[in-house]
PDB file of C-alpha atoms in Angstrom:
ATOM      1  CA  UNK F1200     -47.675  24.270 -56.214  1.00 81.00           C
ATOM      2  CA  UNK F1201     -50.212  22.018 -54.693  1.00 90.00           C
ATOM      3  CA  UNK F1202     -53.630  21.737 -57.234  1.00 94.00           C
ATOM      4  CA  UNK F1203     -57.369  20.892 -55.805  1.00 94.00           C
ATOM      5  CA  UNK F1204     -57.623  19.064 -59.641  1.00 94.00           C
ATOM      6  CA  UNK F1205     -56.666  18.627 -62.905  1.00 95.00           C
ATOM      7  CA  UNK F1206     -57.643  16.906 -65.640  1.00 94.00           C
ATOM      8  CA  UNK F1207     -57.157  16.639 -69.393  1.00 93.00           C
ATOM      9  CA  UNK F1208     -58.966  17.493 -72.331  1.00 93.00           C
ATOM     10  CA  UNK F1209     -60.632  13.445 -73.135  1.00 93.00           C
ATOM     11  CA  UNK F1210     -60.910  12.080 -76.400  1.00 90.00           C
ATOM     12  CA  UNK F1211     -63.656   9.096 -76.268  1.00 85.00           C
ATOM     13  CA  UNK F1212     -63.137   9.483 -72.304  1.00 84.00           C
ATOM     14  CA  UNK F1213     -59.114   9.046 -72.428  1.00 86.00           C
ATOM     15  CA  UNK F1214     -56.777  11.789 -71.512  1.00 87.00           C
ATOM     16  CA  UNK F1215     -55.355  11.858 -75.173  1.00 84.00           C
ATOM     17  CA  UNK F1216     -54.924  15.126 -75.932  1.00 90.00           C
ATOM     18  CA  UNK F1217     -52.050  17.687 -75.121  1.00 93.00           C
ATOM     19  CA  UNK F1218     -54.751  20.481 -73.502  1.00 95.00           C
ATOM     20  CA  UNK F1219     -54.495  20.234 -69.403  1.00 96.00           C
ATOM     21  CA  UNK F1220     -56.439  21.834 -66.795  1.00 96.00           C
ATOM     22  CA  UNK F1221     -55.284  22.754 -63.539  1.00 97.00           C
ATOM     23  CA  UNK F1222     -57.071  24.405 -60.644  1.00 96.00           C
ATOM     24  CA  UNK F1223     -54.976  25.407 -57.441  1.00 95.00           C
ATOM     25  CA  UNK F1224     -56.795  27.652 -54.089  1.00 94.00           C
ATOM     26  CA  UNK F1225     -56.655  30.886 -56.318  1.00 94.00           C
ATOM     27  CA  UNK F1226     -56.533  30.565 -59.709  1.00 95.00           C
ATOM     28  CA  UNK F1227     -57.155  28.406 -62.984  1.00 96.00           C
ATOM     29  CA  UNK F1228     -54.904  27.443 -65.234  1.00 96.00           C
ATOM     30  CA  UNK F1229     -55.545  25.920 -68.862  1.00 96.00           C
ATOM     31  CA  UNK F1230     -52.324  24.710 -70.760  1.00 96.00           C
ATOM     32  CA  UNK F1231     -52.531  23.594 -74.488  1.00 95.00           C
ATOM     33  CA  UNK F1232     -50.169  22.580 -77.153  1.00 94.00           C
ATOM     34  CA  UNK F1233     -47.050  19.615 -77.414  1.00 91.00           C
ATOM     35  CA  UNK F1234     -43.875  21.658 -79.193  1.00 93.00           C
ATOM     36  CA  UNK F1235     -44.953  25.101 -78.044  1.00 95.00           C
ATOM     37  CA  UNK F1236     -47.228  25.544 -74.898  1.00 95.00           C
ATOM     38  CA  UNK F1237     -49.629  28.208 -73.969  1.00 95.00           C
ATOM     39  CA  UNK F1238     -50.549  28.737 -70.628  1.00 95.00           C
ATOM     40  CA  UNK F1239     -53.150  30.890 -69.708  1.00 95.00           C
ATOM     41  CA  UNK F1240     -54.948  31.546 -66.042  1.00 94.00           C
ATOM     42  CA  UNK F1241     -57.740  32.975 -64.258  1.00 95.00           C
ATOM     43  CA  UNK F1242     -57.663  34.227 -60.998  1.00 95.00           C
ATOM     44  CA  UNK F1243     -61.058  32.775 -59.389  1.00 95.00           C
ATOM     45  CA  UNK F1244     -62.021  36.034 -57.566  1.00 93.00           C
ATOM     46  CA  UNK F1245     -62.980  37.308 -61.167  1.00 94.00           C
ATOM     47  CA  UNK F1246     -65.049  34.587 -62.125  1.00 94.00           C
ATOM     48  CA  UNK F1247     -68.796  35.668 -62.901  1.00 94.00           C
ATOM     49  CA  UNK F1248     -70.758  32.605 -64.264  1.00 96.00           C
ATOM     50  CA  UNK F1249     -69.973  28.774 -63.825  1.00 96.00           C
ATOM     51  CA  UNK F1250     -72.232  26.642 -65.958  1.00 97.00           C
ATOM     52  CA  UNK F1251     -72.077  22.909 -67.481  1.00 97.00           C
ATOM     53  CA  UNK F1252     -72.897  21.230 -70.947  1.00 97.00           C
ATOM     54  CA  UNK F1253     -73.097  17.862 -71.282  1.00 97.00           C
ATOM     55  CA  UNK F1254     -73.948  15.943 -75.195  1.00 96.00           C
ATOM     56  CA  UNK F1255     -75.670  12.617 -75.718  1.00 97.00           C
ATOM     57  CA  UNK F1256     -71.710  11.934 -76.473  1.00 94.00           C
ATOM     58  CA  UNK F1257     -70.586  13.396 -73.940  1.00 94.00           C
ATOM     59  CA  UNK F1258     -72.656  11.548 -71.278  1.00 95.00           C
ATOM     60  CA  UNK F1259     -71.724   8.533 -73.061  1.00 94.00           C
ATOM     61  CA  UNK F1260     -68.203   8.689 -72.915  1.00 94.00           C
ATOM     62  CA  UNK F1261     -68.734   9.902 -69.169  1.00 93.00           C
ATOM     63  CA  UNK F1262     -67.626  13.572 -69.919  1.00 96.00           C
ATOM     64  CA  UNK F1263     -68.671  17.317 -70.297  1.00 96.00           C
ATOM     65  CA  UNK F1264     -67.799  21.046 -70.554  1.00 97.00           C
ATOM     66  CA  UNK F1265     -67.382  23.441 -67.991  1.00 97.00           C
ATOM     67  CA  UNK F1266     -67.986  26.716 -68.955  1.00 97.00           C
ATOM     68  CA  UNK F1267     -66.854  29.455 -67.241  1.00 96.00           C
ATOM     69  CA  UNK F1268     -66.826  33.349 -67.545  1.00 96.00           C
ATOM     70  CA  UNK F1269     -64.774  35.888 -65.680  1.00 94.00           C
ATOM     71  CA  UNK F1270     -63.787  39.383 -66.113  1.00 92.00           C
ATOM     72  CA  UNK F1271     -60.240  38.092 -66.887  1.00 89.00           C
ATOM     73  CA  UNK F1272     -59.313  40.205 -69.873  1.00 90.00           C
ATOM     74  CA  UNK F1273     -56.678  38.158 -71.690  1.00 89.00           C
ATOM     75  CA  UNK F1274     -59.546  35.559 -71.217  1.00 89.00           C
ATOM     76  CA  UNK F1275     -63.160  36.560 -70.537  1.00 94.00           C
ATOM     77  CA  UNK F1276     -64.257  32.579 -71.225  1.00 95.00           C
ATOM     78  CA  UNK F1277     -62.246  29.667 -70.654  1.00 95.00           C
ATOM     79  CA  UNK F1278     -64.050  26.359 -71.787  1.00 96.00           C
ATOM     80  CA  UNK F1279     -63.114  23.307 -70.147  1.00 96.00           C
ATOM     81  CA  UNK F1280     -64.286  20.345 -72.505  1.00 96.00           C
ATOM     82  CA  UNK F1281     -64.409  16.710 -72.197  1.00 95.00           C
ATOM     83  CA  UNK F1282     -63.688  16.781 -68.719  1.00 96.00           C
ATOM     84  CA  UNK F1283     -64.533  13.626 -66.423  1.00 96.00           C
ATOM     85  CA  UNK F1284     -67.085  14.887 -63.299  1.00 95.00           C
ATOM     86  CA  UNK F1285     -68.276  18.242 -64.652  1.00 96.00           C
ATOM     87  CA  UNK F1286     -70.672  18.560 -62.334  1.00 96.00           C
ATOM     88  CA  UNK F1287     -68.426  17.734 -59.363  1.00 97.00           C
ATOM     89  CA  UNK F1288     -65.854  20.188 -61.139  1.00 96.00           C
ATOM     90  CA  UNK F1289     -68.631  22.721 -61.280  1.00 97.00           C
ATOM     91  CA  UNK F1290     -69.159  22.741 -57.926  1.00 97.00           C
ATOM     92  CA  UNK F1291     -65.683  22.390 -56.359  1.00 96.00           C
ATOM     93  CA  UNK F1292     -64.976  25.299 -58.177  1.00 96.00           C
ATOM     94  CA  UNK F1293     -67.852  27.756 -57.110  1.00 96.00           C
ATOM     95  CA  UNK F1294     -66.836  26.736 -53.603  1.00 95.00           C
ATOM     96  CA  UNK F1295     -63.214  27.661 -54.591  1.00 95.00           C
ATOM     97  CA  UNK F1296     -64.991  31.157 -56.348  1.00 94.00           C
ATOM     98  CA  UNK F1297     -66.398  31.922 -53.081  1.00 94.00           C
ATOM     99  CA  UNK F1298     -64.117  31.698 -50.758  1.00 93.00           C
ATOM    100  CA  UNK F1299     -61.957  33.469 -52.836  1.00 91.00           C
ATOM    101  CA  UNK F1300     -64.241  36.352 -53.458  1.00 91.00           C
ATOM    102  CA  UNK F1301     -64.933  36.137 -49.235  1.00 90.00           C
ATOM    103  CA  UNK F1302     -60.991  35.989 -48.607  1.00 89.00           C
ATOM    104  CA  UNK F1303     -60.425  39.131 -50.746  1.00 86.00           C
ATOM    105  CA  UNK F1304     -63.311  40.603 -49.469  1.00 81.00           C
ATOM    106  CA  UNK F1305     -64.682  41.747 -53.649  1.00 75.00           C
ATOM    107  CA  UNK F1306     -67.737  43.674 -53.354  1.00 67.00           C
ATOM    108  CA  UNK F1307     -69.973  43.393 -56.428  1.00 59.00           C
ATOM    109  CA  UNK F1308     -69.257  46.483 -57.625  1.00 53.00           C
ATOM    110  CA  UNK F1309     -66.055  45.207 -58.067  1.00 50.00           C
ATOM    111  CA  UNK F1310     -66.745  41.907 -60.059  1.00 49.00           C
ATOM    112  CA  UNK F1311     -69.109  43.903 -62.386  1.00 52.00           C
ATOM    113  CA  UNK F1312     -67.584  45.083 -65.675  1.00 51.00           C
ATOM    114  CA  UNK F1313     -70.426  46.059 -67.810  1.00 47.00           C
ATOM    115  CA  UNK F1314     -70.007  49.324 -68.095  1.00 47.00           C
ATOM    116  CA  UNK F1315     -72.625  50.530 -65.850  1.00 45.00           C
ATOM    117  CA  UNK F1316     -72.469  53.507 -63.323  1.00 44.00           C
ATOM    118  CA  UNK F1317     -74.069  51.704 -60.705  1.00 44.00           C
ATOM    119  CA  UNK F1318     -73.541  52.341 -56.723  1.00 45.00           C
ATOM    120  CA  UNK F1319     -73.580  48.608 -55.182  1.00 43.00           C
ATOM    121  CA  UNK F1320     -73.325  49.775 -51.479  1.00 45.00           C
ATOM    122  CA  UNK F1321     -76.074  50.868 -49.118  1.00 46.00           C
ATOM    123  CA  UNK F1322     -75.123  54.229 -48.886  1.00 45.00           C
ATOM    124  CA  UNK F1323     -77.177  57.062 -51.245  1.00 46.00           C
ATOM    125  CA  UNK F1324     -76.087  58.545 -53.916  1.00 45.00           C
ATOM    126  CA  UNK F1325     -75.784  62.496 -52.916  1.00 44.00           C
ATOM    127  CA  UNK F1326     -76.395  63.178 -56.518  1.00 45.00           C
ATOM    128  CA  UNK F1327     -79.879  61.449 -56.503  1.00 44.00           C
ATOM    129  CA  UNK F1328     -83.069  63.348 -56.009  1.00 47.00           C
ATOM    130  CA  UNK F1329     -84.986  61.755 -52.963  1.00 42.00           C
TER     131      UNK F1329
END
């Protein structure tokens, strides 16, 4: 499998650390651990909010978090910390989000999981008083 990028979880901004992130054309993939590995993905069409944090520290050492939260349900929020470029991470992968969502042609209805008993499409509810 071919990935857009992938990094490692930095330590002082060096790769020192045994947590990996991957992200291929649909999906991405966090690995941790040395002995035993977990691997855990998200495919990007479920992806709801993208958003970056970046420390006094972390701007020194060159590094940030990428935040990101899906409707994944093994995992709703998948943090990827001390990454090098979060910004240009942040926006490769909303471009990657996007064209995913466009490829599988999601409506919004589909990507929201809150519960609600909304109607996303233009057509009228026959239940609803005019």
């Amino acid at each position: 499998m071919e990935y857009l990028w992938k990094d490692r979880k930095r330590f002082m901004g060096m790769p020192l650390s045994f947590t990996r992130y991957r992200l291929s054309e649909d999906r991405l993939f966090l690995s941790t651990g040395f002995l035993s590995i977990k691997d855990e993905e998200v495919l990007l069409y479920r992806i709801r909010d993208i958003s970056t944090r970046r420390t006094l520290w972390q701007r020194l050492f060159g590094v940030g978090t990428v935040s990101v939260v899906s409707s994944d349900k093994t995992m709703p929020t998948l943090e990827m910390k001390n990454i090098k470029k979060p910004l240009e991470v942040k926006e490769l992968l909303h471009s990657q989000v996007e064209e995913m969502k466009i490829r599988r042609k999601v409506r919004l209805g589909e990507i929201m999981s809150d519960g609600c008993d909304c109607d996303h499409d233009d057509e009228p509810d026959p239940d609803e008083e005019l």
